[in-house]
Coordinates of C-alpha atoms in Angstrom, one line a residue:
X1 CA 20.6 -56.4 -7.0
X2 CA 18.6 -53.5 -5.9
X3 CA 19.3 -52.0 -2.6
X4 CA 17.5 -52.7 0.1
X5 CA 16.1 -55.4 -1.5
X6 CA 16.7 -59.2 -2.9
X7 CA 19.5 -61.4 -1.8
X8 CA 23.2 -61.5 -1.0
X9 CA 24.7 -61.6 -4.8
X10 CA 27.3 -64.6 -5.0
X11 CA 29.3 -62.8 -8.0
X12 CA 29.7 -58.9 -8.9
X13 CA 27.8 -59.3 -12.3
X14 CA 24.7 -59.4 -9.5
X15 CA 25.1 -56.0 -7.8
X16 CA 25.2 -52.9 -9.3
X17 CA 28.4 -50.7 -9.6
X18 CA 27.0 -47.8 -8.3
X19 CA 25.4 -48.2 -5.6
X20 CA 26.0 -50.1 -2.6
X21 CA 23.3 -52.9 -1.6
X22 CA 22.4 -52.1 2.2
X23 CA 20.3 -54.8 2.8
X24 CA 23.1 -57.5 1.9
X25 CA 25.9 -55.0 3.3
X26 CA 23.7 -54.8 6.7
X27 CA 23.1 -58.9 6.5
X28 CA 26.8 -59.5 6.3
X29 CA 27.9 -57.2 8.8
X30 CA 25.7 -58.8 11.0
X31 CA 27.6 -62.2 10.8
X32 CA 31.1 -60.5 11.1
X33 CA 29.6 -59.2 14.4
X34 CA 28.2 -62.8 15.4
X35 CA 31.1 -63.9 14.5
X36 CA 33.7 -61.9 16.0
X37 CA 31.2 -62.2 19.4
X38 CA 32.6 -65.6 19.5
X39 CA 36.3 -64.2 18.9
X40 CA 35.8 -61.9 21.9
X41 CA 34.2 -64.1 24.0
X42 CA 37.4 -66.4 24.6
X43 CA 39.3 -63.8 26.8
X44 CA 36.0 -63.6 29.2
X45 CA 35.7 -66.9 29.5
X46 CA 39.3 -67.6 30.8
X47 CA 38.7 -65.5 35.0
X48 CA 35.7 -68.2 34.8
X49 CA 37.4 -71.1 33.7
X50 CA 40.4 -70.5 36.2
X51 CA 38.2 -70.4 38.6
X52 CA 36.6 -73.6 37.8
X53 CA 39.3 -75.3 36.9
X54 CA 42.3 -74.4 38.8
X55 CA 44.4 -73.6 35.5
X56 CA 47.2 -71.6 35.8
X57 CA 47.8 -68.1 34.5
X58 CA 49.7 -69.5 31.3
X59 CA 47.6 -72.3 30.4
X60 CA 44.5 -69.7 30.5
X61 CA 46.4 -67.7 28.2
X62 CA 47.2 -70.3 25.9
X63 CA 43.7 -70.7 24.8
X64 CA 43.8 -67.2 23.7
X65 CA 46.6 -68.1 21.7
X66 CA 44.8 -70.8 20.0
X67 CA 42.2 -68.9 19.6
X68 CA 44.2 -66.2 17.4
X69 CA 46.1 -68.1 15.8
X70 CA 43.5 -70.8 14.3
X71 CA 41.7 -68.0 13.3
X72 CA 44.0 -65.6 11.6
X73 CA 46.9 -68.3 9.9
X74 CA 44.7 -70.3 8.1
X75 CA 42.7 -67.3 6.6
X76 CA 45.1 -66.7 3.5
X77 CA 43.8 -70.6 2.7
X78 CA 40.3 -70.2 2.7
X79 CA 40.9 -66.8 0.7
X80 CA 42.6 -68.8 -2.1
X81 CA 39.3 -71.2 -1.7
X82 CA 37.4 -68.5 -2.6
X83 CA 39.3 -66.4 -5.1
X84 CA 39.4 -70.2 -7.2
X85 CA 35.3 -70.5 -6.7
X86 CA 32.4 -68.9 -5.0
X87 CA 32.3 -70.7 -1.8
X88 CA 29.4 -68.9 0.0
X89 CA 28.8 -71.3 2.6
X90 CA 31.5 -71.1 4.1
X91 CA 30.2 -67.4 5.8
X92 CA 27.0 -69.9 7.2
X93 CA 28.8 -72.3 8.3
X94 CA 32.0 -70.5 9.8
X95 CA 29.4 -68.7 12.1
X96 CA 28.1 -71.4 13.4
X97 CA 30.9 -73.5 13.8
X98 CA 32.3 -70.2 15.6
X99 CA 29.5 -70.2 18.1
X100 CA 29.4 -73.6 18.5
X101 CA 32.8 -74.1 19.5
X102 CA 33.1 -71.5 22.2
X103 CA 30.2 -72.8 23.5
X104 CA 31.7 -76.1 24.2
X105 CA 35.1 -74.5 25.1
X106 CA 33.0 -73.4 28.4
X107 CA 31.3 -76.5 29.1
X108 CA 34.2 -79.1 28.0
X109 CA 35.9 -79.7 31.2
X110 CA 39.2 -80.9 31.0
X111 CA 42.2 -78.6 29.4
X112 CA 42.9 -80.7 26.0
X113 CA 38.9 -80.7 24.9
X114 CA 38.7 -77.5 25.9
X115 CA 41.7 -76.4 23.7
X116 CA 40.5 -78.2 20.9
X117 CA 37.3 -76.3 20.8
X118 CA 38.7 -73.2 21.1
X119 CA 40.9 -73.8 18.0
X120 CA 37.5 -75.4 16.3
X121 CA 35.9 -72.1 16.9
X122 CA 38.9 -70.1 15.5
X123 CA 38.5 -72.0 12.2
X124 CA 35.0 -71.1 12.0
X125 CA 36.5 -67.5 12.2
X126 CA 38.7 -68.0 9.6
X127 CA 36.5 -69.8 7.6
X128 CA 33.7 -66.7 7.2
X129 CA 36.3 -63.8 6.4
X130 CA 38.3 -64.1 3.4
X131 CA 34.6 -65.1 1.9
X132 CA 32.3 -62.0 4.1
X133 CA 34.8 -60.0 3.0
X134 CA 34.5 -60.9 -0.3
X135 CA 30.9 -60.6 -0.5
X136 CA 31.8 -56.8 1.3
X137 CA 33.3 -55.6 -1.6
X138 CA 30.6 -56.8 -4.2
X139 CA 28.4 -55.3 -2.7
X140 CA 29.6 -51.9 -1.8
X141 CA 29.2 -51.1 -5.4
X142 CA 31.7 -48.4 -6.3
X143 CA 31.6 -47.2 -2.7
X144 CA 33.8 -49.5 -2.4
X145 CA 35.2 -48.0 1.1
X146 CA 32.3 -47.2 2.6
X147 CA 30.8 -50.8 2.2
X148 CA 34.0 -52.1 3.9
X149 CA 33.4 -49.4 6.7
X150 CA 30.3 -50.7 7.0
X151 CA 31.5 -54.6 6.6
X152 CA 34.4 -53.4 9.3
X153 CA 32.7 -51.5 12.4
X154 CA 30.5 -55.2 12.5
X155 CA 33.7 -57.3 13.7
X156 CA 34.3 -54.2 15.9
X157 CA 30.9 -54.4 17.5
X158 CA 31.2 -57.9 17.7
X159 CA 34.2 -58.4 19.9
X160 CA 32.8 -55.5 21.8
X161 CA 30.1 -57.8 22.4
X162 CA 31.4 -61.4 23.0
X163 CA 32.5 -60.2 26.9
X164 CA 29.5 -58.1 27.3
X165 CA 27.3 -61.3 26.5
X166 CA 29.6 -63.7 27.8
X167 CA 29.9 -62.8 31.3
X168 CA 26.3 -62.1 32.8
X169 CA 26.0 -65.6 30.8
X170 CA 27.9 -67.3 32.7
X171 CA 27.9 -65.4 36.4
X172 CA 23.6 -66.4 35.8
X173 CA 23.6 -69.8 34.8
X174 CA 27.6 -71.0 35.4
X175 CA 29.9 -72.3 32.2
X176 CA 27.1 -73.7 31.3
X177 CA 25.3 -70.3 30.5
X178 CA 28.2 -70.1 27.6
X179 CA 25.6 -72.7 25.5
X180 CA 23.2 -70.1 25.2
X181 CA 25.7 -67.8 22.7
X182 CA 24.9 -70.4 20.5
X183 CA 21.4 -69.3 20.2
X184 CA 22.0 -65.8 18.8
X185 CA 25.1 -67.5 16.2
X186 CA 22.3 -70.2 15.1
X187 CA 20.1 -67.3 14.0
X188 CA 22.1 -65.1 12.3
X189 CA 23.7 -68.4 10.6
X190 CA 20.3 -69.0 9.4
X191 CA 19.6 -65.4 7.9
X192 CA 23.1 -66.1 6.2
X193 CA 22.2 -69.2 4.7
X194 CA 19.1 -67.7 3.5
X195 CA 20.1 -64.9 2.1
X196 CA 22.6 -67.3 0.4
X197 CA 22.9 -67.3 -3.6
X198 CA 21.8 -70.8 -4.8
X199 CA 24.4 -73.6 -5.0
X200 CA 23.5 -77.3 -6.5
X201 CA 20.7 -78.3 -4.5
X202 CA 22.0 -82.4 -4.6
X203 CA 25.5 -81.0 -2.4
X204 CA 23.6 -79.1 0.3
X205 CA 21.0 -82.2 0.7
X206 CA 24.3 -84.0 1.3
X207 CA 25.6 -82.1 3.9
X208 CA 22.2 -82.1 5.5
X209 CA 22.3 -86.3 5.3
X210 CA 25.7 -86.5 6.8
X211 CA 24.7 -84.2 10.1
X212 CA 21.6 -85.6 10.5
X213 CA 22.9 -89.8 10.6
X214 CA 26.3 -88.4 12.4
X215 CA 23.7 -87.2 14.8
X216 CA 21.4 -90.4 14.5
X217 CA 24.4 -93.2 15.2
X218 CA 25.7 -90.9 18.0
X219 CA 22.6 -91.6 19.5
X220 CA 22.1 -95.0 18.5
X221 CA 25.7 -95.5 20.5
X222 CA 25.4 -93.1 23.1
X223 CA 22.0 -93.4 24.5
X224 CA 22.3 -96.6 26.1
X225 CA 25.7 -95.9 27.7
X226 CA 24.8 -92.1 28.8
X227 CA 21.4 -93.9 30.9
X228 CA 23.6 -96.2 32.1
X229 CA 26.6 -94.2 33.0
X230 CA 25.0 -90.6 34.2
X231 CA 21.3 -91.9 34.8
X232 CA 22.3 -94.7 36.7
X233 CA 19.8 -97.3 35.3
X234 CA 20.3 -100.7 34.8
X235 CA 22.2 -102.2 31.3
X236 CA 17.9 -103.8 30.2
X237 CA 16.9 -100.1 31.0
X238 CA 19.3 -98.1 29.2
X239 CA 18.4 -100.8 26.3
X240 CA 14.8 -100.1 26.8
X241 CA 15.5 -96.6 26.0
X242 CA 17.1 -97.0 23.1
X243 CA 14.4 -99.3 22.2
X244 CA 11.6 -96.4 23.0
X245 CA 14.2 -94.1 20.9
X246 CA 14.2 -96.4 17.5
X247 CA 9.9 -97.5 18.3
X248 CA 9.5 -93.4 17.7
X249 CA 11.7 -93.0 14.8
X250 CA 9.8 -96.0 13.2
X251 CA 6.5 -94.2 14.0
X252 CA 8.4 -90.7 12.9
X253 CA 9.0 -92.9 9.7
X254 CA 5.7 -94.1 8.7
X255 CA 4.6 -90.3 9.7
X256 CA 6.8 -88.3 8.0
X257 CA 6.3 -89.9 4.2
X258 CA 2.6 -88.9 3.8
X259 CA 3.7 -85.4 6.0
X260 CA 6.2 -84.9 3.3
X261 CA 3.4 -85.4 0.3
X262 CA 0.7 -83.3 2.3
X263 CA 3.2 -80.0 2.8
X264 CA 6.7 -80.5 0.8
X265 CA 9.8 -82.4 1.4
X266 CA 11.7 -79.5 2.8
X267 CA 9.1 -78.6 5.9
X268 CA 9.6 -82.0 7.1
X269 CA 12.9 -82.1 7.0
X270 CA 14.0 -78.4 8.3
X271 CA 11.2 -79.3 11.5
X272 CA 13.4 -82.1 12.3
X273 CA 17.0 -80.4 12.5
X274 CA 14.7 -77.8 14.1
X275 CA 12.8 -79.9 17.1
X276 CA 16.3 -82.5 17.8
X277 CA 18.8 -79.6 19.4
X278 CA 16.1 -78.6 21.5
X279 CA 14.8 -82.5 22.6
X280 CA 18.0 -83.6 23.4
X281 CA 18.9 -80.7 25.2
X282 CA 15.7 -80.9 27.1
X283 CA 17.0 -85.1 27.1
X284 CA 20.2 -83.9 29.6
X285 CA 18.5 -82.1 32.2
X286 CA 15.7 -84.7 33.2
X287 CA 15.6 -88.1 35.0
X288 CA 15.7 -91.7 33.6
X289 CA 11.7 -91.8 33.5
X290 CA 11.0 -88.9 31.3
X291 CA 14.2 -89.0 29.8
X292 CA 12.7 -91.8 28.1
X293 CA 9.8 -90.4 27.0
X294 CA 11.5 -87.6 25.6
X295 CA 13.5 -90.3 23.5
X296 CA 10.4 -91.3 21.6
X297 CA 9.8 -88.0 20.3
X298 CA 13.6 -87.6 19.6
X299 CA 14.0 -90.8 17.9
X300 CA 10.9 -89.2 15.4
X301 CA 12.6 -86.3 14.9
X302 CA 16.3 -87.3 13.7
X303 CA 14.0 -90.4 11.7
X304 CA 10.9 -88.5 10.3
X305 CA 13.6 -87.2 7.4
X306 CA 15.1 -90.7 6.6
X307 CA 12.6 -91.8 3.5
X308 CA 12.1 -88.1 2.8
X309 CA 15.5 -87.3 1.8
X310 CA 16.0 -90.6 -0.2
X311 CA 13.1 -89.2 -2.2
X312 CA 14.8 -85.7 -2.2
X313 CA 17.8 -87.2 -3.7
X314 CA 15.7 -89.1 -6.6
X315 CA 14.1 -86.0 -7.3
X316 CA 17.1 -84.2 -7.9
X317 CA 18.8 -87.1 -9.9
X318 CA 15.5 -88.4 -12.1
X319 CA 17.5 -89.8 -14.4
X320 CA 19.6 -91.8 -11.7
X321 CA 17.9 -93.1 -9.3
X322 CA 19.6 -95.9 -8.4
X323 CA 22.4 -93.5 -8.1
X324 CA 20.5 -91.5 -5.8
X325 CA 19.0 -94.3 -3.7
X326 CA 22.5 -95.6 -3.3
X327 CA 24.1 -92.0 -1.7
X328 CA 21.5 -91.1 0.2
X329 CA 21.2 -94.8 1.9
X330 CA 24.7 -96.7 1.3
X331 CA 26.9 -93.2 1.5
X332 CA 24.4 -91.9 4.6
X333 CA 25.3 -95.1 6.8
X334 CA 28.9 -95.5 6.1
X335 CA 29.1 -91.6 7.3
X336 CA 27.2 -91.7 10.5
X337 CA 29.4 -94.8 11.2
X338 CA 32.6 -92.5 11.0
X339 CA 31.4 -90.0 13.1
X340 CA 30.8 -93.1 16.1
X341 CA 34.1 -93.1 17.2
X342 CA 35.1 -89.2 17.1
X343 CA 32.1 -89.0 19.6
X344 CA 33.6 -91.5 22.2
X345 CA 36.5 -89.3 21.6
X346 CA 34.4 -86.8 23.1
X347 CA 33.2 -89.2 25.8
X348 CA 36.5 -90.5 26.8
X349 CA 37.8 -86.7 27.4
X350 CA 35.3 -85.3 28.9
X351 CA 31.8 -87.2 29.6
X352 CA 28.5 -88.4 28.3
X353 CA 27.0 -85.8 29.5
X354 CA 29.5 -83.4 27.0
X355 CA 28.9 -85.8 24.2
X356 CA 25.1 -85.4 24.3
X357 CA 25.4 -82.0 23.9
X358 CA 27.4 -82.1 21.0
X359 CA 25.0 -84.5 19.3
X360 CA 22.3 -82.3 20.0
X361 CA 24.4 -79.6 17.9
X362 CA 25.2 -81.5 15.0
X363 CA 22.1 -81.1 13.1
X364 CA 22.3 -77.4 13.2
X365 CA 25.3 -77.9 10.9
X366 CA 22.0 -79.0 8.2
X367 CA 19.3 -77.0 9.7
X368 CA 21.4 -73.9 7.8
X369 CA 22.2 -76.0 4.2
X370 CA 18.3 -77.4 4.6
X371 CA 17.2 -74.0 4.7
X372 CA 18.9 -73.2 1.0
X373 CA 16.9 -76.0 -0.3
X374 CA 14.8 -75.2 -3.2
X375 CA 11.2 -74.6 -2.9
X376 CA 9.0 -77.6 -4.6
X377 CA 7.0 -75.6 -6.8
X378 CA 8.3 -76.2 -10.5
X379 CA 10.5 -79.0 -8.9
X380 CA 8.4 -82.6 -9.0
X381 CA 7.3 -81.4 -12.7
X382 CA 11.0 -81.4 -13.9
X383 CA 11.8 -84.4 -11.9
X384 CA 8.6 -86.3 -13.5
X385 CA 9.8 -85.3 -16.7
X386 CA 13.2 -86.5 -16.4
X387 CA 12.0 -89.6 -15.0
X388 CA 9.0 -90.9 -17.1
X389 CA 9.4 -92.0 -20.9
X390 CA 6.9 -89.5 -23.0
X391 CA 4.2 -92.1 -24.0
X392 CA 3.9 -93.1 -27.8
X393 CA 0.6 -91.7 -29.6

């Protein structure tokens, strides 16, 4: 891999021994920073969160706790992961779930969920080292110390950063000013993931199923109870939203297959996990009436992608269709069902209001594996081939 240039390499066979690939080195260090941002944001959270909440001294201090010790304890795991096979995602993914997870630490309300998402976010530390620093040292080339200078002084920025962000955050906008860190995580979880080597395209279209129906039956369940519950409407009006919510996703449905043909399956599909965050976001902050308006376009949004992957999945699997029809329906369904009840979970510890934010960041788990989708071009050829008998001359 030339430096400068190309991709993160996901073995050493792609870098060259000696030099040391500053492009990948620079892309890398950059999520060590976002990640340890997160790390260093817990401590600047905790004068805010006493304040808010009355804790005590120790209890504040215990989240710190969690915070270090889910992220450093479970590291030697995921570095055996990754010494066994190449688990590049993980540096993605660990990022976001990083961000995400302090994020709701600030807005989670009572002590337990709040504890819980600090540990979540400790994971998502964990989960990105042993891997980032793995990708450090292939890259460095045989400057081998100098790349993990350069792979280093990024986690030092990075807490460096997390109460220098973190506190004009939250003394602006209140705990809920925390939710913005997100924001910089999500993008530099993005230039990870597509800077990514390529793994099998059917697993990542997987993960991108499973976040988007965890997010779909979240709001299939939640909508009607959070206009009833924070909105105050009536039980036929918070039904009437949900039916505006599933009118749109049928419209998003009948829209989305001919979008799909006209400008690729991937566009349509990384514009939804784009456009839902940032409707039901938007959702939270506005009364019944337009509330349910919004719903319409979110229910197109979280649908538009429904035949599309189905399709997807076919393409990749032409010789099993069926196969791929039945895990990208059946296995789709039964997952978004599971994820129902952790979600009232959420509800029952700390609010609708809480659990709509979550759903709104469960598709940005497959925004990032949508993005390391392949390209179409040379794609629906192969899949043709594989899935139409050569006619007899």
């Amino acid at each position: 891999m030339a430096s400068g240039t190309g991709t993160v390499a996901a073995s050493p066979a792609g870098v060259r021994t000696h030099e040391l690939d500053r492009r990948g080195m620079a892309v890398v260090s950059c999520g060590h920073a976002l990640t340890d941002t997160c790390q260093g944001a817990v401590p600047a959270l905790l004068p805010f969160l006493i304040a808010a909440h009355g804790w005590s001294y120790a209890a504040a201090s215990a989240l710190v706790l969690a915070a270090t010790v889910s992220s450093s304890v479970i590291q030697p795991l995921f570095g055996l992961a990754a010494d066994k096979r190449s688990m590049s995602w993980l540096m993605p993914v660990g990022v976001l779930v990083a961000g995400v997870g302090v994020g709701l630490a600030a807005v989670a309300g009572s002590y337990p969920l709040t504890f819980a998402a600090v540990t979540v976010s400790g994971l998502g530390v964990a989960a990105f080292h042993p891997e980032g620093s793995r990708f450090a040292n292939y890259l460095s080339g045989s400057k081998r110390a100098s790349g993990m200078s350069l792979f280093s002084v990024g986690g030092n920025a990075g807490f460096a950063m997390g109460p220098a962000l973190t506190t004009p955050l939250v003394a602006l906008f209140g705990l809920e000013g925390a939710l913005l860190l997100i924001v910089p995580v999500g993008a530099g979880a993005l230039l990870l993931a597509t800077e990514l080597p390529r793994r099998p395209a059917r697993c990542r279209l997987g993960v991108v199923i499973t976040a988007r129906t965890f997010a779909f039956f979240g709001l299939v369940t939640f909508v009607p109870l959070y206009f009833i519950g924070e909105l105050g409407t009536s039980k036929a009006e918070g039904n009437l939203a949900l039916f505006v919510m599933l009118a749109g996703g049928a419209t998003g449905t009948l829209l989305g297959g001919p979008l799909a043909d006209r400008i690729g399956r991937r566009p349509v599909i990384i514009a939804g996990m784009t456009t839902l965050p940032v409707l039901v976001s938007i959702l939270v902050l506005l009364p019944a009436l337009p509330a349910t308006l919004v719903l319409f376009f979110v229910g197109m949004a979280v649908v538009a992608s429904f035949s599309v992957t189905v399709v997807l999945g076919q393409e990749y699997l032409p010789n099993r269709i069926g196969l791929a029809s039945g895990i990208t329906l059946g296995l789709a369904i039964g997952l978004g069902g599971l994820g129902a009840p952790v979600l009232g979970l959420v509800a029952d510890a700390d609010g609708l209001t809480t659990t709509m934010y979550v759903i709104a960041a469960l598709p940005l788990l497959g925004l990032v594996f949508a993005l390391t989708l392949p390209r179409e071009r040379g794609m629906r050829g192969l899949s043709r081939a594989g899935a139409r008998p050569r006619a007899r001359r």
